[in-house]
């Protein structure tokens, strides 16, 4: 029991510390808290009448579970029914909010390492923060947090309605952009793959690329070497061994079509010690010498490959 008390004391200190340091947006947060309470009388009653946080958690859980009991597929999904996907397909918009609230309750008080802040552990306590605001008038969260809570309970109460686009509208949006399943895109990528393989064959023949696991037998014809490369292409080891680790190799495999500004950024990144690693498969997805309508349609993939100037 003493460990539990010490844990909650640690949470309280964390909230108090936040409260002391973050008064700048306090008025906006208070405004949002009042809106949350005004729109959700049941939530207001739970938060303002509970004498301790354990009661808050108990009453919140009961409130949400009472709702789910009237929505069997949602309750089954939440409880991990083996018909997972079947239950998921039957979930309503309010059900998602209910499950999210329960997930918050299940993880209330857990500590997580913040990967963006070195050596900083973050305590998950959304409802304790909300309770502090409603019961003790202590604001321990940014306006963005309380806005998120506002919309969560608007979703749970049915105030916020989800409007799903029609299948036709989705198809219309998708048709604006080329797909990797489009015949022309498939042919472009086949052409890229062929170019990359030919370059690798020449470099291996010239002795520029030496790999213990990947080598041609003496006397092999070009076609035999090409077919061998196609077999290697389908193995993960090949893509690790033949990955481009320098801007020069990258530009060569892309038909020397990388613009000067991008190359300058890549060389600067290399000089600063930023690792560079792009496997042949990803390079085959980048546009090289394509029709005008396909220019710049590979931005999403380029963002994985090329280092930005800001980075």
mmCIF file of N, CA, C and O in Angstrom, residues 32-110:
data_model
loop_
_atom_site.group_PDB
_atom_site.id
_atom_site.type_symbol
_atom_site.label_atom_id
_atom_site.label_comp_id
_atom_site.label_asym_id
_atom_site.label_seq_id
_atom_site.Cartn_x
_atom_site.Cartn_y
_atom_site.Cartn_z
ATOM 1 N N UNK A 32 -11.915 25.917 -21.600
ATOM 2 C CA UNK A 32 -12.192 24.612 -22.189
ATOM 3 C C UNK A 32 -12.721 23.631 -21.147
ATOM 4 O O UNK A 32 -13.628 22.846 -21.421
ATOM 5 N N UNK A 33 -12.153 23.670 -19.940
ATOM 6 C CA UNK A 33 -12.618 22.798 -18.861
ATOM 7 C C UNK A 33 -14.087 23.077 -18.560
ATOM 8 O O UNK A 33 -14.910 22.156 -18.424
ATOM 9 N N UNK A 34 -14.442 24.342 -18.457
ATOM 10 C CA UNK A 34 -15.840 24.714 -18.169
ATOM 11 C C UNK A 34 -16.777 24.242 -19.278
ATOM 12 O O UNK A 34 -17.906 23.815 -19.015
ATOM 13 N N UNK A 35 -16.296 24.296 -20.504
ATOM 14 C CA UNK A 35 -17.101 23.839 -21.642
ATOM 15 C C UNK A 35 -17.316 22.328 -21.557
ATOM 16 O O UNK A 35 -18.418 21.831 -21.809
ATOM 17 N N UNK A 36 -16.262 21.606 -21.207
ATOM 18 C CA UNK A 36 -16.364 20.150 -21.050
ATOM 19 C C UNK A 36 -17.406 19.802 -19.995
ATOM 20 O O UNK A 36 -18.265 18.934 -20.201
ATOM 21 N N UNK A 37 -17.348 20.487 -18.866
ATOM 22 C CA UNK A 37 -18.267 20.205 -17.765
ATOM 23 C C UNK A 37 -19.696 20.593 -18.108
ATOM 24 O O UNK A 37 -20.644 19.865 -17.791
ATOM 25 N N UNK A 38 -19.874 21.725 -18.788
ATOM 26 C CA UNK A 38 -21.220 22.173 -19.159
ATOM 27 C C UNK A 38 -21.885 21.211 -20.142
ATOM 28 O O UNK A 38 -23.091 20.972 -20.076
ATOM 29 N N UNK A 39 -21.089 20.656 -21.054
ATOM 30 C CA UNK A 39 -21.645 19.771 -22.077
ATOM 31 C C UNK A 39 -21.867 18.344 -21.570
ATOM 32 O O UNK A 39 -22.598 17.570 -22.193
ATOM 33 N N UNK A 40 -21.240 17.993 -20.442
ATOM 34 C CA UNK A 40 -21.304 16.619 -19.961
ATOM 35 C C UNK A 40 -21.670 16.584 -18.478
ATOM 36 O O UNK A 40 -20.793 16.438 -17.613
ATOM 37 N N UNK A 41 -22.964 16.732 -18.144
ATOM 38 C CA UNK A 41 -23.413 16.769 -16.743
ATOM 39 C C UNK A 41 -22.975 15.555 -15.927
ATOM 40 O O UNK A 41 -22.598 15.683 -14.762
ATOM 41 N N UNK A 42 -23.021 14.359 -16.547
ATOM 42 C CA UNK A 42 -22.622 13.147 -15.831
ATOM 43 C C UNK A 42 -21.144 13.197 -15.474
ATOM 44 O O UNK A 42 -20.740 12.871 -14.355
ATOM 45 N N UNK A 43 -20.337 13.611 -16.430
ATOM 46 C CA UNK A 43 -18.903 13.725 -16.182
ATOM 47 C C UNK A 43 -18.640 14.762 -15.099
ATOM 48 O O UNK A 43 -17.806 14.558 -14.211
ATOM 49 N N UNK A 44 -19.347 15.864 -15.152
ATOM 50 C CA UNK A 44 -19.200 16.929 -14.159
ATOM 51 C C UNK A 44 -19.505 16.411 -12.760
ATOM 52 O O UNK A 44 -18.762 16.688 -11.803
ATOM 53 N N UNK A 45 -20.579 15.643 -12.634
ATOM 54 C CA UNK A 45 -20.961 15.085 -11.339
ATOM 55 C C UNK A 45 -19.875 14.163 -10.808
ATOM 56 O O UNK A 45 -19.490 14.241 -9.624
ATOM 57 N N UNK A 46 -19.363 13.300 -11.675
ATOM 58 C CA UNK A 46 -18.316 12.353 -11.255
ATOM 59 C C UNK A 46 -17.074 13.092 -10.782
ATOM 60 O O UNK A 46 -16.510 12.798 -9.722
ATOM 61 N N UNK A 47 -16.633 14.065 -11.554
ATOM 62 C CA UNK A 47 -15.382 14.765 -11.246
ATOM 63 C C UNK A 47 -15.495 15.663 -10.009
ATOM 64 O O UNK A 47 -14.561 15.763 -9.208
ATOM 65 N N UNK A 48 -16.636 16.304 -9.854
ATOM 66 C CA UNK A 48 -16.748 17.304 -8.779
ATOM 67 C C UNK A 48 -17.236 16.729 -7.452
ATOM 68 O O UNK A 48 -17.059 17.363 -6.409
ATOM 69 N N UNK A 49 -17.838 15.553 -7.466
ATOM 70 C CA UNK A 49 -18.341 14.992 -6.207
ATOM 71 C C UNK A 49 -17.417 13.933 -5.622
ATOM 72 O O UNK A 49 -17.544 13.589 -4.443
ATOM 73 N N UNK A 50 -16.496 13.407 -6.424
ATOM 74 C CA UNK A 50 -15.596 12.365 -5.931
ATOM 75 C C UNK A 50 -14.607 12.931 -4.924
ATOM 76 O O UNK A 50 -14.005 13.984 -5.154
ATOM 77 N N UNK A 51 -14.451 12.222 -3.815
ATOM 78 C CA UNK A 51 -13.528 12.674 -2.766
ATOM 79 C C UNK A 51 -12.086 12.283 -3.057
ATOM 80 O O UNK A 51 -11.156 12.871 -2.510
ATOM 81 N N UNK A 52 -11.894 11.289 -3.914
ATOM 82 C CA UNK A 52 -10.537 10.891 -4.280
ATOM 83 C C UNK A 52 -10.538 10.349 -5.707
ATOM 84 O O UNK A 52 -11.600 10.053 -6.285
ATOM 85 N N UNK A 53 -9.362 10.193 -6.234
ATOM 86 C CA UNK A 53 -9.249 9.832 -7.638
ATOM 87 C C UNK A 53 -9.660 8.391 -7.919
ATOM 88 O O UNK A 53 -10.104 8.063 -9.017
ATOM 89 N N UNK A 54 -9.523 7.511 -6.934
ATOM 90 C CA UNK A 54 -9.965 6.132 -7.121
ATOM 91 C C UNK A 54 -11.457 6.074 -7.410
ATOM 92 O O UNK A 54 -11.917 5.277 -8.233
ATOM 93 N N UNK A 55 -12.220 6.922 -6.758
ATOM 94 C CA UNK A 55 -13.664 6.983 -7.004
ATOM 95 C C UNK A 55 -13.930 7.492 -8.414
ATOM 96 O O UNK A 55 -14.827 7.012 -9.111
ATOM 97 N N UNK A 56 -13.151 8.482 -8.842
ATOM 98 C CA UNK A 56 -13.295 9.020 -10.203
ATOM 99 C C UNK A 56 -13.135 7.895 -11.225
ATOM 100 O O UNK A 56 -13.969 7.723 -12.125
ATOM 101 N N UNK A 57 -12.074 7.125 -11.083
ATOM 102 C CA UNK A 57 -11.813 6.042 -12.031
ATOM 103 C C UNK A 57 -12.933 4.997 -12.009
ATOM 104 O O UNK A 57 -13.377 4.532 -13.057
ATOM 105 N N UNK A 58 -13.381 4.648 -10.803
ATOM 106 C CA UNK A 58 -14.437 3.649 -10.657
ATOM 107 C C UNK A 58 -15.740 4.103 -11.321
ATOM 108 O O UNK A 58 -16.385 3.347 -12.059
ATOM 109 N N UNK A 59 -16.115 5.355 -11.077
ATOM 110 C CA UNK A 59 -17.378 5.870 -11.625
ATOM 111 C C UNK A 59 -17.302 6.086 -13.126
ATOM 112 O O UNK A 59 -18.276 5.848 -13.848
ATOM 113 N N UNK A 60 -16.157 6.546 -13.614
ATOM 114 C CA UNK A 60 -15.984 6.709 -15.062
ATOM 115 C C UNK A 60 -16.089 5.363 -15.772
ATOM 116 O O UNK A 60 -16.757 5.235 -16.802
ATOM 117 N N UNK A 61 -15.418 4.368 -15.202
ATOM 118 C CA UNK A 61 -15.444 3.040 -15.801
ATOM 119 C C UNK A 61 -16.869 2.487 -15.843
ATOM 120 O O UNK A 61 -17.310 1.926 -16.840
ATOM 121 N N UNK A 62 -17.600 2.648 -14.731
ATOM 122 C CA UNK A 62 -18.971 2.157 -14.658
ATOM 123 C C UNK A 62 -19.851 2.850 -15.702
ATOM 124 O O UNK A 62 -20.661 2.212 -16.383
ATOM 125 N N UNK A 63 -19.703 4.161 -15.825
ATOM 126 C CA UNK A 63 -20.483 4.946 -16.780
ATOM 127 C C UNK A 63 -20.282 4.449 -18.208
ATOM 128 O O UNK A 63 -21.236 4.215 -18.950
ATOM 129 N N UNK A 64 -19.022 4.267 -18.577
ATOM 130 C CA UNK A 64 -18.710 3.862 -19.944
ATOM 131 C C UNK A 64 -19.094 2.402 -20.190
ATOM 132 O O UNK A 64 -19.626 2.063 -21.249
ATOM 133 N N UNK A 65 -18.838 1.531 -19.214
ATOM 134 C CA UNK A 65 -19.199 0.122 -19.386
ATOM 135 C C UNK A 65 -20.708 -0.066 -19.467
ATOM 136 O O UNK A 65 -21.199 -0.940 -20.189
ATOM 137 N N UNK A 66 -21.470 0.752 -18.727
ATOM 138 C CA UNK A 66 -22.932 0.690 -18.827
ATOM 139 C C UNK A 66 -23.383 0.994 -20.248
ATOM 140 O O UNK A 66 -24.346 0.402 -20.758
ATOM 141 N N UNK A 67 -22.686 1.922 -20.898
ATOM 142 C CA UNK A 67 -23.007 2.233 -22.296
ATOM 143 C C UNK A 67 -22.658 1.041 -23.191
ATOM 144 O O UNK A 67 -23.459 0.618 -24.039
ATOM 145 N N UNK A 68 -21.455 0.472 -22.998
ATOM 146 C CA UNK A 68 -21.015 -0.619 -23.861
ATOM 147 C C UNK A 68 -21.884 -1.861 -23.711
ATOM 148 O O UNK A 68 -22.036 -2.635 -24.660
ATOM 149 N N UNK A 69 -22.454 -2.072 -22.540
ATOM 150 C CA UNK A 69 -23.306 -3.244 -22.325
ATOM 151 C C UNK A 69 -24.532 -3.213 -23.234
ATOM 152 O O UNK A 69 -25.125 -4.256 -23.520
ATOM 153 N N UNK A 70 -24.906 -2.032 -23.672
ATOM 154 C CA UNK A 70 -26.028 -1.891 -24.605
ATOM 155 C C UNK A 70 -25.579 -1.935 -26.053
ATOM 156 O O UNK A 70 -26.378 -1.740 -26.972
ATOM 157 N N UNK A 71 -24.275 -2.155 -26.251
ATOM 158 C CA UNK A 71 -23.706 -2.255 -27.598
ATOM 159 C C UNK A 71 -22.790 -3.481 -27.615
ATOM 160 O O UNK A 71 -21.553 -3.339 -27.578
ATOM 161 N N UNK A 72 -23.371 -4.681 -27.636
ATOM 162 C CA UNK A 72 -22.614 -5.937 -27.521
ATOM 163 C C UNK A 72 -21.385 -6.058 -28.427
ATOM 164 O O UNK A 72 -20.327 -6.480 -27.944
ATOM 165 N N UNK A 73 -21.462 -5.706 -29.727
ATOM 166 C CA UNK A 73 -20.255 -5.843 -30.568
ATOM 167 C C UNK A 73 -19.086 -5.001 -30.040
ATOM 168 O O UNK A 73 -17.936 -5.446 -30.085
ATOM 169 N N UNK A 74 -19.390 -3.795 -29.533
ATOM 170 C CA UNK A 74 -18.340 -2.923 -29.013
ATOM 171 C C UNK A 74 -17.738 -3.506 -27.739
ATOM 172 O O UNK A 74 -16.520 -3.478 -27.540
ATOM 173 N N UNK A 75 -18.594 -4.049 -26.880
ATOM 174 C CA UNK A 75 -18.103 -4.661 -25.640
ATOM 175 C C UNK A 75 -17.260 -5.889 -25.957
ATOM 176 O O UNK A 75 -16.202 -6.104 -25.349
ATOM 177 N N UNK A 76 -17.724 -6.676 -26.925
ATOM 178 C CA UNK A 76 -16.961 -7.865 -27.321
ATOM 179 C C UNK A 76 -15.597 -7.472 -27.872
ATOM 180 O O UNK A 76 -14.577 -8.108 -27.565
ATOM 181 N N UNK A 77 -15.585 -6.426 -28.688
ATOM 182 C CA UNK A 77 -14.309 -5.982 -29.264
ATOM 183 C C UNK A 77 -13.369 -5.498 -28.162
ATOM 184 O O UNK A 77 -12.183 -5.845 -28.150
ATOM 185 N N UNK A 78 -13.903 -4.726 -27.236
ATOM 186 C CA UNK A 78 -13.086 -4.194 -26.135
ATOM 187 C C UNK A 78 -12.512 -5.322 -25.282
ATOM 188 O O UNK A 78 -11.361 -5.257 -24.843
ATOM 189 N N UNK A 79 -13.298 -6.368 -25.079
ATOM 190 C CA UNK A 79 -12.863 -7.479 -24.226
ATOM 191 C C UNK A 79 -12.030 -8.502 -24.980
ATOM 192 O O UNK A 79 -11.653 -9.533 -24.431
ATOM 193 N N UNK A 80 -11.720 -8.220 -26.246
ATOM 194 C CA UNK A 80 -10.814 -9.079 -27.010
ATOM 195 C C UNK A 80 -11.459 -10.317 -27.582
ATOM 196 O O UNK A 80 -10.815 -11.370 -27.688
ATOM 197 N N UNK A 81 -12.729 -10.213 -27.953
ATOM 198 C CA UNK A 81 -13.428 -11.344 -28.554
ATOM 199 C C UNK A 81 -12.648 -11.865 -29.765
ATOM 200 O O UNK A 81 -12.053 -11.086 -30.519
ATOM 201 N N UNK A 82 -12.643 -13.177 -29.949
ATOM 202 C CA UNK A 82 -11.882 -13.784 -31.047
ATOM 203 C C UNK A 82 -12.412 -13.363 -32.414
ATOM 204 O O UNK A 82 -11.725 -13.475 -33.420
ATOM 205 N N UNK A 83 -13.639 -12.855 -32.473
ATOM 206 C CA UNK A 83 -14.202 -12.354 -33.729
ATOM 207 C C UNK A 83 -13.815 -10.886 -33.926
ATOM 208 O O UNK A 83 -14.631 -10.070 -34.331
ATOM 209 N N UNK A 84 -12.572 -10.577 -33.615
ATOM 210 C CA UNK A 84 -12.093 -9.197 -33.596
ATOM 211 C C UNK A 84 -12.515 -8.333 -34.757
ATOM 212 O O UNK A 84 -13.153 -7.299 -34.580
ATOM 213 N N UNK A 85 -12.171 -8.751 -35.980
ATOM 214 C CA UNK A 85 -12.466 -7.928 -37.150
ATOM 215 C C UNK A 85 -13.972 -7.822 -37.370
ATOM 216 O O UNK A 85 -14.476 -6.750 -37.728
ATOM 217 N N UNK A 86 -14.690 -8.915 -37.146
ATOM 218 C CA UNK A 86 -16.137 -8.906 -37.324
ATOM 219 C C UNK A 86 -16.783 -7.906 -36.362
ATOM 220 O O UNK A 86 -17.697 -7.163 -36.741
ATOM 221 N N UNK A 87 -16.308 -7.891 -35.109
ATOM 222 C CA UNK A 87 -16.837 -6.938 -34.120
ATOM 223 C C UNK A 87 -16.453 -5.512 -34.480
ATOM 224 O O UNK A 87 -17.255 -4.583 -34.355
ATOM 225 N N UNK A 88 -15.204 -5.352 -34.941
ATOM 226 C CA UNK A 88 -14.708 -4.016 -35.296
ATOM 227 C C UNK A 88 -15.571 -3.383 -36.383
ATOM 228 O O UNK A 88 -15.881 -2.194 -36.332
ATOM 229 N N UNK A 89 -15.966 -4.167 -37.370
ATOM 230 C CA UNK A 89 -16.761 -3.651 -38.482
ATOM 231 C C UNK A 89 -18.115 -3.120 -38.016
ATOM 232 O O UNK A 89 -18.760 -2.340 -38.709
ATOM 233 N N UNK A 90 -18.567 -3.542 -36.835
ATOM 234 C CA UNK A 90 -19.875 -3.126 -36.337
ATOM 235 C C UNK A 90 -19.794 -1.946 -35.361
ATOM 236 O O UNK A 90 -20.822 -1.488 -34.859
ATOM 237 N N UNK A 91 -18.593 -1.470 -35.095
ATOM 238 C CA UNK A 91 -18.436 -0.368 -34.142
ATOM 239 C C UNK A 91 -19.050 0.917 -34.673
ATOM 240 O O UNK A 91 -18.916 1.248 -35.848
ATOM 241 N N UNK A 92 -19.707 1.642 -33.782
ATOM 242 C CA UNK A 92 -20.239 2.959 -34.103
ATOM 243 C C UNK A 92 -19.246 4.019 -33.636
ATOM 244 O O UNK A 92 -18.328 3.742 -32.868
ATOM 245 N N UNK A 93 -19.462 5.250 -34.068
ATOM 246 C CA UNK A 93 -18.543 6.346 -33.744
ATOM 247 C C UNK A 93 -18.415 6.537 -32.230
ATOM 248 O O UNK A 93 -17.329 6.737 -31.703
ATOM 249 N N UNK A 94 -19.535 6.424 -31.514
ATOM 250 C CA UNK A 94 -19.508 6.576 -30.060
ATOM 251 C C UNK A 94 -18.733 5.431 -29.410
ATOM 252 O O UNK A 94 -18.098 5.614 -28.367
ATOM 253 N N UNK A 95 -18.783 4.258 -30.017
ATOM 254 C CA UNK A 95 -18.090 3.098 -29.459
ATOM 255 C C UNK A 95 -16.582 3.336 -29.397
ATOM 256 O O UNK A 95 -15.917 2.953 -28.429
ATOM 257 N N UNK A 96 -16.046 3.956 -30.451
ATOM 258 C CA UNK A 96 -14.612 4.229 -30.475
ATOM 259 C C UNK A 96 -14.220 5.121 -29.298
ATOM 260 O O UNK A 96 -13.174 4.920 -28.668
ATOM 261 N N UNK A 97 -15.043 6.128 -29.019
ATOM 262 C CA UNK A 97 -14.757 7.039 -27.907
ATOM 263 C C UNK A 97 -14.818 6.288 -26.582
ATOM 264 O O UNK A 97 -13.972 6.493 -25.703
ATOM 265 N N UNK A 98 -15.805 5.416 -26.426
ATOM 266 C CA UNK A 98 -15.950 4.650 -25.191
ATOM 267 C C UNK A 98 -14.723 3.777 -24.950
ATOM 268 O O UNK A 98 -14.176 3.735 -23.827
ATOM 269 N N UNK A 99 -14.271 3.109 -25.991
ATOM 270 C CA UNK A 99 -13.100 2.233 -25.870
ATOM 271 C C UNK A 99 -11.850 3.048 -25.573
ATOM 272 O O UNK A 99 -10.995 2.642 -24.772
ATOM 273 N N UNK A 100 -11.748 4.211 -26.171
ATOM 274 C CA UNK A 100 -10.587 5.072 -25.908
ATOM 275 C C UNK A 100 -10.576 5.533 -24.452
ATOM 276 O O UNK A 100 -9.527 5.548 -23.804
ATOM 277 N N UNK A 101 -11.740 5.885 -23.912
ATOM 278 C CA UNK A 101 -11.826 6.305 -22.509
ATOM 279 C C UNK A 101 -11.390 5.165 -21.600
ATOM 280 O O UNK A 101 -10.624 5.365 -20.635
ATOM 281 N N UNK A 102 -11.855 3.954 -21.887
ATOM 282 C CA UNK A 102 -11.479 2.800 -21.073
ATOM 283 C C UNK A 102 -9.981 2.502 -21.178
ATOM 284 O O UNK A 102 -9.339 2.127 -20.191
ATOM 285 N N UNK A 103 -9.418 2.676 -22.363
ATOM 286 C CA UNK A 103 -7.980 2.476 -22.531
ATOM 287 C C UNK A 103 -7.189 3.493 -21.696
ATOM 288 O O UNK A 103 -6.163 3.157 -21.090
ATOM 289 N N UNK A 104 -7.661 4.725 -21.684
ATOM 290 C CA UNK A 104 -7.024 5.734 -20.835
ATOM 291 C C UNK A 104 -7.069 5.313 -19.370
ATOM 292 O O UNK A 104 -6.082 5.424 -18.642
ATOM 293 N N UNK A 105 -8.227 4.828 -18.936
ATOM 294 C CA UNK A 105 -8.382 4.399 -17.545
ATOM 295 C C UNK A 105 -7.475 3.212 -17.225
ATOM 296 O O UNK A 105 -6.871 3.149 -16.150
ATOM 297 N N UNK A 106 -7.382 2.283 -18.165
ATOM 298 C CA UNK A 106 -6.541 1.101 -17.949
ATOM 299 C C UNK A 106 -5.070 1.456 -17.827
ATOM 300 O O UNK A 106 -4.298 0.737 -17.184
ATOM 301 N N UNK A 107 -4.670 2.539 -18.456
ATOM 302 C CA UNK A 107 -3.250 2.921 -18.451
ATOM 303 C C UNK A 107 -2.977 4.155 -17.591
ATOM 304 O O UNK A 107 -1.863 4.686 -17.611
ATOM 305 N N UNK A 108 -3.983 4.609 -16.863
ATOM 306 C CA UNK A 108 -3.825 5.773 -15.990
ATOM 307 C C UNK A 108 -2.719 5.509 -14.972
ATOM 308 O O UNK A 108 -2.709 4.502 -14.268
ATOM 309 N N UNK A 109 -1.763 6.409 -14.929
ATOM 310 C CA UNK A 109 -0.672 6.279 -13.971
ATOM 311 C C UNK A 109 0.567 5.585 -14.502
ATOM 312 O O UNK A 109 1.608 5.583 -13.843
ATOM 313 N N UNK A 110 0.489 4.990 -15.693
ATOM 314 C CA UNK A 110 1.655 4.319 -16.264
ATOM 315 C C UNK A 110 2.693 5.339 -16.722
ATOM 316 O O UNK A 110 2.353 6.441 -17.148
#
